[in-house]
XYZ file of C-alpha atoms in Angstrom:
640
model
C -39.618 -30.300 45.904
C -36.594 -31.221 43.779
C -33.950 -28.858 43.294
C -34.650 -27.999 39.485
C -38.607 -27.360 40.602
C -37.003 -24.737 43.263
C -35.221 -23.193 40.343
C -37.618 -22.951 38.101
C -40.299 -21.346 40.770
C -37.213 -19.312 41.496
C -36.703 -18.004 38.084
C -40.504 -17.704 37.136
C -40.642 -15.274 40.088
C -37.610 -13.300 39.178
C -38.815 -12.971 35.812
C -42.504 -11.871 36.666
C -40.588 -9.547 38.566
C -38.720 -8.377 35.610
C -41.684 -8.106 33.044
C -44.345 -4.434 32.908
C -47.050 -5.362 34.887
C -49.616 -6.261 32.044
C -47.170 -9.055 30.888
C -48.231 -12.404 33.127
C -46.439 -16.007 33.380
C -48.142 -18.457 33.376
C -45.800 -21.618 33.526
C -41.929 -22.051 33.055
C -39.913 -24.645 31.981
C -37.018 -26.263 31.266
C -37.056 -28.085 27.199
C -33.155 -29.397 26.532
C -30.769 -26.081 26.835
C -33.850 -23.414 26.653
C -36.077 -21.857 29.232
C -39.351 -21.251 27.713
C -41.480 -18.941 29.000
C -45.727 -19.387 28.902
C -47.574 -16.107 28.679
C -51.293 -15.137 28.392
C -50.219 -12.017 27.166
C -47.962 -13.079 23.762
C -49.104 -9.978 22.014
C -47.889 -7.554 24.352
C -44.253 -9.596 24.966
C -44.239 -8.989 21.176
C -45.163 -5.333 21.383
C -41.290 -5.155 23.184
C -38.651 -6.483 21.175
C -36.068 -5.858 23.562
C -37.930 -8.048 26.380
C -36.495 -11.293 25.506
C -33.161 -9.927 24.779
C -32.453 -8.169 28.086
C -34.184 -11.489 30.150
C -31.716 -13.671 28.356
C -28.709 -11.393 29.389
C -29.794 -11.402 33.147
C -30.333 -14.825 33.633
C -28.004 -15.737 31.268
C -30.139 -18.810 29.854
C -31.669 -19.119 26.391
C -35.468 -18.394 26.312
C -38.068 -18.942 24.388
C -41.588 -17.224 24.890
C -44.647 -19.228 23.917
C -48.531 -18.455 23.951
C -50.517 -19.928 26.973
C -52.752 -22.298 24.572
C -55.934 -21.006 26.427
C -55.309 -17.816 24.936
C -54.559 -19.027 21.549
C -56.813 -17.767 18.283
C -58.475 -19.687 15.547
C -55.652 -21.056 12.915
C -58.513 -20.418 10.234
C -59.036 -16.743 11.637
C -54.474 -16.308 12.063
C -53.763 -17.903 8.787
C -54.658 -14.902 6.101
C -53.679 -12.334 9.091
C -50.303 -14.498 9.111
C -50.167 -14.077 5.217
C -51.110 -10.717 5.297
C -47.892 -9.681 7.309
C -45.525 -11.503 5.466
C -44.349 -9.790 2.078
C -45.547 -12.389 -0.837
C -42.404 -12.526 -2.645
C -41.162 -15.019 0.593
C -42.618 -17.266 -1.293
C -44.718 -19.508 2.024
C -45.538 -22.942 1.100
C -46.931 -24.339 4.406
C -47.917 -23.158 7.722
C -48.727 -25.727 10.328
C -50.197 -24.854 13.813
C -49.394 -26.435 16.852
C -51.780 -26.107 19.430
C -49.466 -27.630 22.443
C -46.610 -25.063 22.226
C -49.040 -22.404 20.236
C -45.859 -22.274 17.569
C -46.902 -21.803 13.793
C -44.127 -23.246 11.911
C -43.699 -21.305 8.138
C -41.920 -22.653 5.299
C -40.708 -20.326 2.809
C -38.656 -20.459 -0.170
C -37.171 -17.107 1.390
C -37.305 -17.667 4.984
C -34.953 -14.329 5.653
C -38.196 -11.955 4.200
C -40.102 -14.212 6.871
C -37.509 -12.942 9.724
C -37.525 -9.248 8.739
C -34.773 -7.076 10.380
C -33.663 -8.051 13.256
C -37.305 -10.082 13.759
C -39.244 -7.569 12.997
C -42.007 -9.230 10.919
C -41.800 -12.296 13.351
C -42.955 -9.611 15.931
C -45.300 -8.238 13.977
C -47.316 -11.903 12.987
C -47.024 -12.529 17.024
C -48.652 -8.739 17.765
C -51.745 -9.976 15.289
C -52.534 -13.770 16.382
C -50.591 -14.086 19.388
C -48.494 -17.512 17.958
C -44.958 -17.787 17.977
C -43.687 -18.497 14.584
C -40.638 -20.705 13.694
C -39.403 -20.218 9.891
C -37.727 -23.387 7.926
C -36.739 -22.876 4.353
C -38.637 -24.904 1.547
C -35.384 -26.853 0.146
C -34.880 -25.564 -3.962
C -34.635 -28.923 -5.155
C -37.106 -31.867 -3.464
C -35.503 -33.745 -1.009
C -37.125 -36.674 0.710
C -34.754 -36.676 3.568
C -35.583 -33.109 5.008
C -39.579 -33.675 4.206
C -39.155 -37.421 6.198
C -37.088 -35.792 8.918
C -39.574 -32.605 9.472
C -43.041 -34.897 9.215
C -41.687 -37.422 11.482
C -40.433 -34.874 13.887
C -43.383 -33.385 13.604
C -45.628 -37.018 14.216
C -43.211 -37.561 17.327
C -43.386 -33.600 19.352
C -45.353 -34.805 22.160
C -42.539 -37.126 22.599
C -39.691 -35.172 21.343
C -40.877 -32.454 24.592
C -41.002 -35.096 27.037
C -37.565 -35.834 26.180
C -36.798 -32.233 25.984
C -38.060 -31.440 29.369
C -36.018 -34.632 31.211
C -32.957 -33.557 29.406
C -33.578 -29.666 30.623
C -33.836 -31.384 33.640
C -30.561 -33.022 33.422
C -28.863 -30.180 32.300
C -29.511 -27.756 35.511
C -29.732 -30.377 37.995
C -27.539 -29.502 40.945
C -24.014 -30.882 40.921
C -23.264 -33.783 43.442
C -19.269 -33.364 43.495
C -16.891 -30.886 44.874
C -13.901 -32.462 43.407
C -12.333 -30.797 40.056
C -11.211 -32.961 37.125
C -11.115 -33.129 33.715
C -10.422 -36.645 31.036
C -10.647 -37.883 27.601
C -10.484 -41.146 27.105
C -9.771 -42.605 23.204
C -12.488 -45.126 22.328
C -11.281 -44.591 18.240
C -9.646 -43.320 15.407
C -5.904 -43.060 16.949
C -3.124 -43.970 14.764
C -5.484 -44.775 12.459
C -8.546 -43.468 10.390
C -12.083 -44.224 11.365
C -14.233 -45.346 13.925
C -13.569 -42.007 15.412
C -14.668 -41.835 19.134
C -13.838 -40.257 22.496
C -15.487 -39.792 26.252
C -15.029 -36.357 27.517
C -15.590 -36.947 31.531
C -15.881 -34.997 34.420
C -16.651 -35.788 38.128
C -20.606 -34.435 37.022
C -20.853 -35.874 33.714
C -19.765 -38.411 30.827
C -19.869 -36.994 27.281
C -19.350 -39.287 23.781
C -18.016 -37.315 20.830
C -18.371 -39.095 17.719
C -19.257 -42.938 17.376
C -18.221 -44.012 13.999
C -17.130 -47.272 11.658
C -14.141 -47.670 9.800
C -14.071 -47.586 6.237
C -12.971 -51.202 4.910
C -12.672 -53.123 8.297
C -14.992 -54.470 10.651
C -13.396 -52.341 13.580
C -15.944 -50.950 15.642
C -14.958 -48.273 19.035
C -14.127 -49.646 22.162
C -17.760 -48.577 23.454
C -17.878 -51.335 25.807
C -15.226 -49.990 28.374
C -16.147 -48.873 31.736
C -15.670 -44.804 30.885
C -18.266 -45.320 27.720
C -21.371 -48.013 28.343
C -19.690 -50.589 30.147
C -21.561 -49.135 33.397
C -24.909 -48.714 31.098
C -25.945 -46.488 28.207
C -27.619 -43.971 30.098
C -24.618 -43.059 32.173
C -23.357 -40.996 29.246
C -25.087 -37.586 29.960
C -24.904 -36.442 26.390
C -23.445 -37.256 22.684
C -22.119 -34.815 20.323
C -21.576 -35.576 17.137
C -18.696 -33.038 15.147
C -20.112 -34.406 11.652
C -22.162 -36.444 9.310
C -19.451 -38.804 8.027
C -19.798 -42.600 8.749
C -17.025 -42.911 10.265
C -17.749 -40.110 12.638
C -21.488 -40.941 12.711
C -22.615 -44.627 11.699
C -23.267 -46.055 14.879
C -24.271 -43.422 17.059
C -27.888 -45.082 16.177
C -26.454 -48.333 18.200
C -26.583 -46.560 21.403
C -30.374 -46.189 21.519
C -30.056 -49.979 20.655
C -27.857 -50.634 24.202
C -30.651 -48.346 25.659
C -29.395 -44.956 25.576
C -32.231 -42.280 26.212
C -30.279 -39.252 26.457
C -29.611 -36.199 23.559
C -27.512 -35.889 20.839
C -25.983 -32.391 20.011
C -25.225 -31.614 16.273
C -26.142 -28.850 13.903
C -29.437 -29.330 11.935
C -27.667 -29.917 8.520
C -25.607 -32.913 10.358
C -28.821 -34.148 11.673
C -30.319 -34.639 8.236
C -27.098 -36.011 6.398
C -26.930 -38.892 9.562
C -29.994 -39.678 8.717
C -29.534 -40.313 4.951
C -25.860 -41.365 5.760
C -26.985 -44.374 8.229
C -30.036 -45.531 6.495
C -28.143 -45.826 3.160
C -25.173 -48.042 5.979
C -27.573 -50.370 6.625
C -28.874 -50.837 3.084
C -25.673 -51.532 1.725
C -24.963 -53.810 4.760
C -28.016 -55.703 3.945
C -27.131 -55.514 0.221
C -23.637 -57.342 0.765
C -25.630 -60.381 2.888
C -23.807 -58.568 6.593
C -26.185 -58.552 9.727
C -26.795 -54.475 10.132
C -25.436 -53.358 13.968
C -29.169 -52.086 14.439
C -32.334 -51.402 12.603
C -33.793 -48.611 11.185
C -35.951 -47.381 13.670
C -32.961 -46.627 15.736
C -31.771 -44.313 13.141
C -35.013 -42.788 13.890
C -34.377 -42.671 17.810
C -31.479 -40.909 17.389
C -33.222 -38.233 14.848
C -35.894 -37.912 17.374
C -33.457 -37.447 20.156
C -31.349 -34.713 18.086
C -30.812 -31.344 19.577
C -29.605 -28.975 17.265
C -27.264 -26.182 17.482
C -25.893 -23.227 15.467
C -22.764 -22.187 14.763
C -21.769 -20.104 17.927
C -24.405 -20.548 20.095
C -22.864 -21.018 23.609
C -25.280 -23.887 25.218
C -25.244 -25.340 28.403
C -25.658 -29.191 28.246
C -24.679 -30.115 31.575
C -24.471 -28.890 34.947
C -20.598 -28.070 34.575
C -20.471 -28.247 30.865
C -20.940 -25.343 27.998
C -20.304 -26.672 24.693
C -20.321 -24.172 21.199
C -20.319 -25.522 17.365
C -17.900 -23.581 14.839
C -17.466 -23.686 11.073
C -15.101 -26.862 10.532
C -15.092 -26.248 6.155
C -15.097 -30.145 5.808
C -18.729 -30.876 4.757
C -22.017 -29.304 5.048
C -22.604 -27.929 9.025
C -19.171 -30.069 10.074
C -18.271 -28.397 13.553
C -14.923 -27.972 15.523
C -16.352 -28.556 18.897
C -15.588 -26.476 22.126
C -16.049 -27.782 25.541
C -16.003 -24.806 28.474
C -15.912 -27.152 31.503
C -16.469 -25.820 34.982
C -16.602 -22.319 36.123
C -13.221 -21.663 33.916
C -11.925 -24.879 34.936
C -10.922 -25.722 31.396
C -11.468 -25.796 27.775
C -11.165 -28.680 25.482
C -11.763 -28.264 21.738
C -12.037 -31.161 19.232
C -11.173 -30.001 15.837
C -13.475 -32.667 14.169
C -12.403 -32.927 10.445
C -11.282 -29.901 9.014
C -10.601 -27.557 5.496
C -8.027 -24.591 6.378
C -8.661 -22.731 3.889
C -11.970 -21.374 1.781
C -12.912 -24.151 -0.671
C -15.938 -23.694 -3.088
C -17.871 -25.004 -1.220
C -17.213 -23.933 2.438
C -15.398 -21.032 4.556
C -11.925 -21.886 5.878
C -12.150 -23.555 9.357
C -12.814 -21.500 12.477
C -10.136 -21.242 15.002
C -10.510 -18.424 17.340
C -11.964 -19.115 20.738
C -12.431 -17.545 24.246
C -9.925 -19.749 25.674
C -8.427 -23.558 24.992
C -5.901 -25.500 26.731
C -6.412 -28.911 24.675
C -7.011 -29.525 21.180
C -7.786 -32.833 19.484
C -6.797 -32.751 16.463
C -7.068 -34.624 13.203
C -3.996 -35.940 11.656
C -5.300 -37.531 8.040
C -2.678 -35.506 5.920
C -0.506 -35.099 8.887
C 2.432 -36.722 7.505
C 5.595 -35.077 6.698
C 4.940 -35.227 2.913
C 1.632 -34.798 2.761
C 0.953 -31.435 0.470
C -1.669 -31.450 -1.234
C -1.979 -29.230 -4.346
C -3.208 -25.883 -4.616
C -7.145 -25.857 -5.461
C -6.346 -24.102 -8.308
C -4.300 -26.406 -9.632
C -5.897 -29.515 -8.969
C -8.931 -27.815 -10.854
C -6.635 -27.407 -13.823
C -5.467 -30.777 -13.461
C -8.986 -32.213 -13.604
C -10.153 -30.144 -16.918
C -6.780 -30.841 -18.394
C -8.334 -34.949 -18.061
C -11.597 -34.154 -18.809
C -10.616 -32.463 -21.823
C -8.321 -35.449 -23.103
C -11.111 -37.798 -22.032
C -13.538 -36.346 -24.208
C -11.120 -35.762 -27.485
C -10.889 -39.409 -27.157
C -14.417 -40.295 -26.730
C -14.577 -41.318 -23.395
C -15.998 -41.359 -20.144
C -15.206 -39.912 -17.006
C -15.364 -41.786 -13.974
C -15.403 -40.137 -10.467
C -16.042 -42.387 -7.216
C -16.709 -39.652 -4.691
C -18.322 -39.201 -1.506
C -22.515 -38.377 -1.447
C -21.712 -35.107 1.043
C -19.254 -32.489 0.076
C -16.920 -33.565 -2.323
C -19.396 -34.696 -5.030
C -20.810 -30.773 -4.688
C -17.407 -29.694 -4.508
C -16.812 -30.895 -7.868
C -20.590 -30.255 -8.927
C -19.557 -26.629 -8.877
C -16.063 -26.806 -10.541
C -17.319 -28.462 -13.399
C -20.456 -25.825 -13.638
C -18.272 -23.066 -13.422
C -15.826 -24.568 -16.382
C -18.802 -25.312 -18.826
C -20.573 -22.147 -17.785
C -17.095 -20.498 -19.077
C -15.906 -22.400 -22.340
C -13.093 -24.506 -20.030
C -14.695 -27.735 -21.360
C -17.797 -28.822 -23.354
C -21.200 -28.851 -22.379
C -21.879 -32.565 -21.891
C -24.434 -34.789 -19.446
C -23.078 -34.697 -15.408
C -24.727 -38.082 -14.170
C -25.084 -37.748 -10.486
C -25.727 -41.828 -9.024
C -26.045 -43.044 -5.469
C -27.367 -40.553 -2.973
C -25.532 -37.649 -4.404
C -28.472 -35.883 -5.960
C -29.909 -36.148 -2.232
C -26.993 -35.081 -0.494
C -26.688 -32.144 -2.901
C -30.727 -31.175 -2.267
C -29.929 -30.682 1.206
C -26.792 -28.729 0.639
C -29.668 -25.989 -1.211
C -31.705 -26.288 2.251
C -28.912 -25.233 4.423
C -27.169 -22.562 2.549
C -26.605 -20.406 5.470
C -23.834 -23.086 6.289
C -22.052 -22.516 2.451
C -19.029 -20.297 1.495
C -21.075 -16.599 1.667
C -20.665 -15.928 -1.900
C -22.391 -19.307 -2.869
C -25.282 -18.983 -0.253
C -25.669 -15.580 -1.780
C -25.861 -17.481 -5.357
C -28.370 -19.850 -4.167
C -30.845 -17.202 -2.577
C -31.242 -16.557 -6.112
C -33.266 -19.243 -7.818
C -32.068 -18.161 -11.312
C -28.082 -18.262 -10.038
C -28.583 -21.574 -8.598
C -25.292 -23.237 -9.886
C -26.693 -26.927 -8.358
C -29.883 -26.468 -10.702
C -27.665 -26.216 -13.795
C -29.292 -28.261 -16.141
C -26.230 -30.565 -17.550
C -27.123 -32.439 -13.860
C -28.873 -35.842 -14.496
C -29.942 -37.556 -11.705
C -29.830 -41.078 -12.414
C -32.568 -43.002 -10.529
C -33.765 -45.059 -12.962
C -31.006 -48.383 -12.522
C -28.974 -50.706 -14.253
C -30.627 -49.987 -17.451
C -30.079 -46.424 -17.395
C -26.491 -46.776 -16.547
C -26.149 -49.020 -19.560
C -27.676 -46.583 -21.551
C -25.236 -44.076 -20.389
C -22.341 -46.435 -20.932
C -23.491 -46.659 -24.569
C -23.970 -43.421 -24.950
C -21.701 -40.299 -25.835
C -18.952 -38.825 -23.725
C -20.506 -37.880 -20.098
C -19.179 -37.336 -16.798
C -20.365 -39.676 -13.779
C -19.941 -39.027 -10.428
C -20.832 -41.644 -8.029
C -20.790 -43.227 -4.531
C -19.165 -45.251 -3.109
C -15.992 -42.824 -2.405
C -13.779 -44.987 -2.048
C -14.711 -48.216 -4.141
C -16.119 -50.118 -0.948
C -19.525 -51.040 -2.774
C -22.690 -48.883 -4.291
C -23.281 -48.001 -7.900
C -19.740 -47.304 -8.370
C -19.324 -50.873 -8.999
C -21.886 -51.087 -11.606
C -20.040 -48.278 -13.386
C -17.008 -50.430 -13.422
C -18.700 -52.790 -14.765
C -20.075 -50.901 -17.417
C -17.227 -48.717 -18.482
C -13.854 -49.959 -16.952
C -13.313 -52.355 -19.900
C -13.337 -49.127 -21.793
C -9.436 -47.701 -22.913
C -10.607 -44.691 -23.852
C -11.839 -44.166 -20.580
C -11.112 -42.784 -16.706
C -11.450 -43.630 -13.527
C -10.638 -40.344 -11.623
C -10.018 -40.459 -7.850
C -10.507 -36.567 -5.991
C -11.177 -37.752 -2.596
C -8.919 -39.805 0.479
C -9.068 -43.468 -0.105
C -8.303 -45.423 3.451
C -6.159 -48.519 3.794
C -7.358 -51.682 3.324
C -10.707 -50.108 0.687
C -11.013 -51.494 -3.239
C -10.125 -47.578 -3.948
C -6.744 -47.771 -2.279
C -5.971 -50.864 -4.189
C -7.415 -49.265 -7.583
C -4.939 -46.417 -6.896
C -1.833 -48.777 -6.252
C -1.906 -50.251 -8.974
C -5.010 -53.001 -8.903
C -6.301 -53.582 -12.222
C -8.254 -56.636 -12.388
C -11.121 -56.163 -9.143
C -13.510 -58.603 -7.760
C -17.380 -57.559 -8.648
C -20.820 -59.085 -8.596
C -22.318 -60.848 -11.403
C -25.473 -59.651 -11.227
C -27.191 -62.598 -11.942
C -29.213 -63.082 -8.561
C -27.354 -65.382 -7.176
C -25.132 -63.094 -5.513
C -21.909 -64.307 -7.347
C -18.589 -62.783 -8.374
C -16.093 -62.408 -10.378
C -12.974 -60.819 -11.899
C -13.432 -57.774 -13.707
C -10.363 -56.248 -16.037
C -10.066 -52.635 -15.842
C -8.730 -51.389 -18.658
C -9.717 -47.619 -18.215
C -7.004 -45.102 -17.170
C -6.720 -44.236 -13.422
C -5.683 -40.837 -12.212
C -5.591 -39.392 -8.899
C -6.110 -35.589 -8.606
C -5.253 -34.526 -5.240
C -6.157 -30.621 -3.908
C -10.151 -31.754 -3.797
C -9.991 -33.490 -0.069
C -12.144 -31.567 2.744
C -9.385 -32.202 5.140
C -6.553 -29.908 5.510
C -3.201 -31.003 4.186
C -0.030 -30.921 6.692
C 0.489 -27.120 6.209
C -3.216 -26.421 6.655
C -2.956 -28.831 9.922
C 0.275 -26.585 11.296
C -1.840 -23.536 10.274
C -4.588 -23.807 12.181
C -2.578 -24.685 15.172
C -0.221 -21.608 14.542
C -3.103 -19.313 14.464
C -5.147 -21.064 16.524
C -6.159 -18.134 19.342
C -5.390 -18.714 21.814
C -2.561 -21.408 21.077
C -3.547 -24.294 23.237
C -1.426 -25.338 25.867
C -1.265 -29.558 24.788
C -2.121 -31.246 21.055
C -3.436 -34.853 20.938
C -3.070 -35.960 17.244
C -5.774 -38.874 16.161
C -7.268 -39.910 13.241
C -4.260 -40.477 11.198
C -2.446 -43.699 10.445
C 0.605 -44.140 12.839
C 3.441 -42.026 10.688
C 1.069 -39.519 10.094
C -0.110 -38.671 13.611
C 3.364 -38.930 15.053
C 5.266 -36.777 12.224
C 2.668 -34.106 12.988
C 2.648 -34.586 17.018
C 6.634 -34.259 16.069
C 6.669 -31.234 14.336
C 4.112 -29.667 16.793
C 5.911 -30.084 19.556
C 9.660 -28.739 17.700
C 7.838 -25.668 15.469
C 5.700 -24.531 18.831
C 6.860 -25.995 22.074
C 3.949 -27.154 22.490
C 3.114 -30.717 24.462
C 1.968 -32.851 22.198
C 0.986 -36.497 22.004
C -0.155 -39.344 19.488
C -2.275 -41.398 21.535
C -3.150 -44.915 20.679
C -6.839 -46.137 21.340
C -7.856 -46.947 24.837
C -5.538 -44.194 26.609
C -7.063 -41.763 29.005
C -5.280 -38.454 29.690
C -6.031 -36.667 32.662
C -5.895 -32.821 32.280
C -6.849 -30.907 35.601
């Protein structure tokens, strides 16, 4: 008998032990970080509310109790007793059954009434049909990329728990070494931005954070060293992914490619946006004539593979190794990332990409922890001059250019990024034609911003609180406002548009490097009385940076079929409106570390170019005495 099999006949009898007589178990397992429990006797675990609760605390593990399916009723005969129980105004749209873990899973437009207080009517639908019931939320406006995710997670559970099970497995094997160490090794993203990657590695396990491109190169992470899968993909126990970004996320599909097998650990908004993120990567990749890394159905590996975590959940995911998500206020469920190594051996905690302070969007960054002695932190506005203007301001600024815009008749032009700063603006400009600031006039939302912006309305449990608050109700929706166009219908729309009266159009790519923002520059850049607004970071070496310095005449596609190009003249004004990025600016960076509790003992500054990450190591290190360091890529640092 293995070790984990001794456990779990271990815990099954300690928890039989635990439970009132009448309350039998009938199997337990391990599936990923949860124990779940099988019971004949659902109705009565139900009956207790405080059953699960207390086992939790004792055996301090996660648990889930689900029906024994011999015991399970007809899903004709539970669905109106289901119904029945649940108040109408939840508004359920679907319930589907699933026989081989007896869960019901209920979508609701108000998945909270669902819940009930404290899981109250959850109980209660378990105390009439004896299924456990998982709630998702029916998303407000149609998106494909939740209803593709959930059906083909649903096609693939038999799979998904066989994975679930080995990686449970994994997780509370026994530990093989007595020795005590702790390293991070830089695969990524030092002195520079992008391609962000790192291998968090102890004598029990091998961790990847991140696994991303770099925005206008060909750089890729040094993934094929000996700490990350130059001994073989499936000697990395786990990957963790801080956020949805490309160049955090892009080719984290590439590792099922090199034959990973293992689980990736994200929050469930992240899970969707890498999902639309990397299938739109290699569109565009096959759009511009480059060989994709990998192919779509790797994309679907890794969504299949996906564990997914909320915000403070403290989950084991390795023998020696706790990890918890927190609010990072960069984009929709972006996570600093806290590693608890050991039995108090040591904590690491990767801040990710972060926002400081409350945005719109987004609560201010979480930086409170049990206890951290290492922080990784990004450096993108690290540099001694980089302030960034006060929201406020920079909202000014951008009606103030609106407002000229229009008085002359023109257009205005914003590249910006599909996930969180196209909503950001979404709700600035709502909120200044909702209250006279400037005129009512057509926002055209291209690229996969509409998409991006119907799964922001899924998740709103991850949005600023008085926003999610907004959203619960339909009628205060400020992402249903009807000036929103979504333009899906192609070139000949957009010409339309162009020909058309003043509008605003917000569009992807972010930062020039290909998409419809090109064909908008087609359309409209010839136009003087035009603008070509930039509200988000453009990287080094990307057709945005160039735009920005000073580049007026651009290289496009003709459009003619056979894929050639030409010079375009861009005669449209170009203004840059700083204040909108979701990363913190330098004070924002020394903030967080100043209140960071507790203060961590050393700083490694990455994902900044090379002045930025050392003027912020520098002032670190004089405003704190703190150690701190500006790595460059390949480096390990060994910390216990």
């Amino acid at each position: 008998m293995s070790s984990v099999d001794k456990q779990l006949e271990d815990l099954k009898a300690e928890i039989t032990n635990e439970l009132p007589r009448d309350i039998s178990v009938s199997d337990v397992k391990y599936e990923g970080p949860e124990l779940v429990v099988y019971t004949r006797d659902p109705k009565r675990f139900a009956k207790n509310g405080d059953l699960i609760r207390k086992l939790a605390s004792k055996l301090r593990k996660r648990i889930t109790v689900r029906p024994d399916p011999d015991v399970l009723s007809d899903p004709r005969e539970a669905e109106p007793k289901i119904l029945n129980v649940i108040p109408e105004e939840a508004g359920v749209t679907d319930l589907d059954f699933h026989a081989d873990t007896g869960e019901v899973v209920i979508e609701a437009e108000k998945p909270g009434m669902v819940i009930g207080r404290h899981g109250s009517t959850l109980r209660e639908i378990t105390q009439q049909v004896g299924w456990t019931p998982e709630v998702v939320r029916t998303p407000p406006i149609e998106s494909s990329t939740v209803s593709n995710v959930r059906n083909f997670l649903k096609q693939e559970r038999e799979d998904r728990r066989r994975i679930l099970e080995r990686t449970g497995r994994q997780i509370h094997r026994e530990q093989l070494s007595d020795d005590e160490w702790v390293r991070i090794t830089t695969l990524g993203c030092c002195r520079e931005v992008g391609r962000a990657s790192f291998i968090v590695s102890t004598p029990e396990t091998r961790i990847l954070v991140d696994c991303g491109d770099k925005p206008g190169s060909d750089d890729v992470p040094y993934l094929q060293v000996p700490e990350a899968l130059g001994s073989g993909a499936n000697s990395l126990d786990a990957v963790v992914l801080t956020h949805a970004h490309l160049d955090h996320s892009a080719l984290i599909p590439l590792l099922f490619k090199y034959g990973y097998d293992g689980p990736i650990y994200t929050t469930e908004p992240t899970r969707d946006l890498m999902g639309l993120l990397t299938l739109d990567y290699l569109d565009v990749a096959s759009k511009e004539g480059r060989a994709p890394p990998y192919e779509s159905e790797m994309v679907r590996e890794a969504i299949k593979h996906t564990i997914p975590l909320e915000y403070g959940d403290v989950t084991d995911i390795a023998p020696d190794v706790k990890l918890t998500f927190h609010n990072a206020g960069h984009i929709l469920g972006s996570a600093v990332t806290h590693f608890h190594i050991g039995d108090g051996l040591y904590n690491v905690a990767f801040s990710g990409d972060i926002h400081y302070e409350d945005t719109r969007l987004f609560n201010g960054a979480v930086n409170d922890f049990p206890r951290v002695e290492t922080l990784v932190l990004e450096s993108t506005y690290g540099g001694r001059n980089d302030y960034q203007t006060d929201q406020e301001d920079s909202e000014q600024t951008l009606i103030d250019v609106i407002n000229k815009t229009y008085e002359n008749g023109g257009k205005v032009v914003i590249p910006a990024f599909a996930v969180g700063r196209s909503q950001e603006i979404m709700l600035v400009l709502e909120e200044a034609m909702r209250s006279g600031k400037i005129p009512s006039m057509p926002v055209h939302l291209d690229g996969m911003i509409w998409e991006a912006t119907a799964i922001h309305t899924t998740y709103p449990e991850y949005l600023r609180d008085d926003l999610r608050d907004r959203i619960f109700h339909e009628d205060e929706n400020p992402f249903l406002a009807e000036e929103f166009n979504h333009i899906d219908g192609g070139e000949e729309e957009r010409q339309e548009v162009a020909d058309g009266d003043q509008a605003i159009i917000l569009s992807t790519s972010g930062m020039v490097t290909g998409g419809p923002i090109m064909s908008w520059l087609r359309h409209i850049g010839p136009d003087p009385d035009s603008r070509l607004v930039f509200v988000g970071y453009q990287a080094q070496g990307t057709l945005g940076r160039r735009i920005q310095n000073g580049w007026d005449e651009i290289p496009v596609n003709d459009n003619d079929g056979r894929g050639r190009s030409s010079t375009l003249k861009l005669k449209m004004d170009v203004e840059t409106v700083d204040g909108f990025s979701g990363h913190a600016d330098r004070q924002g960076l020394e903030n967080f570390v100043k209140t960071m509790n507790p203060r961590p003992e050393k700083v490694l500054c990455v994902h900044g170019d090379e002045r930025s990450v050392q003027d912020l190591s520098s002032a670190l290190y004089h405003n704190y005495n703190m150690r701190t360091f500006a790595p460059k890529n390949l480096e390990t640092f060994r910390f216990k």
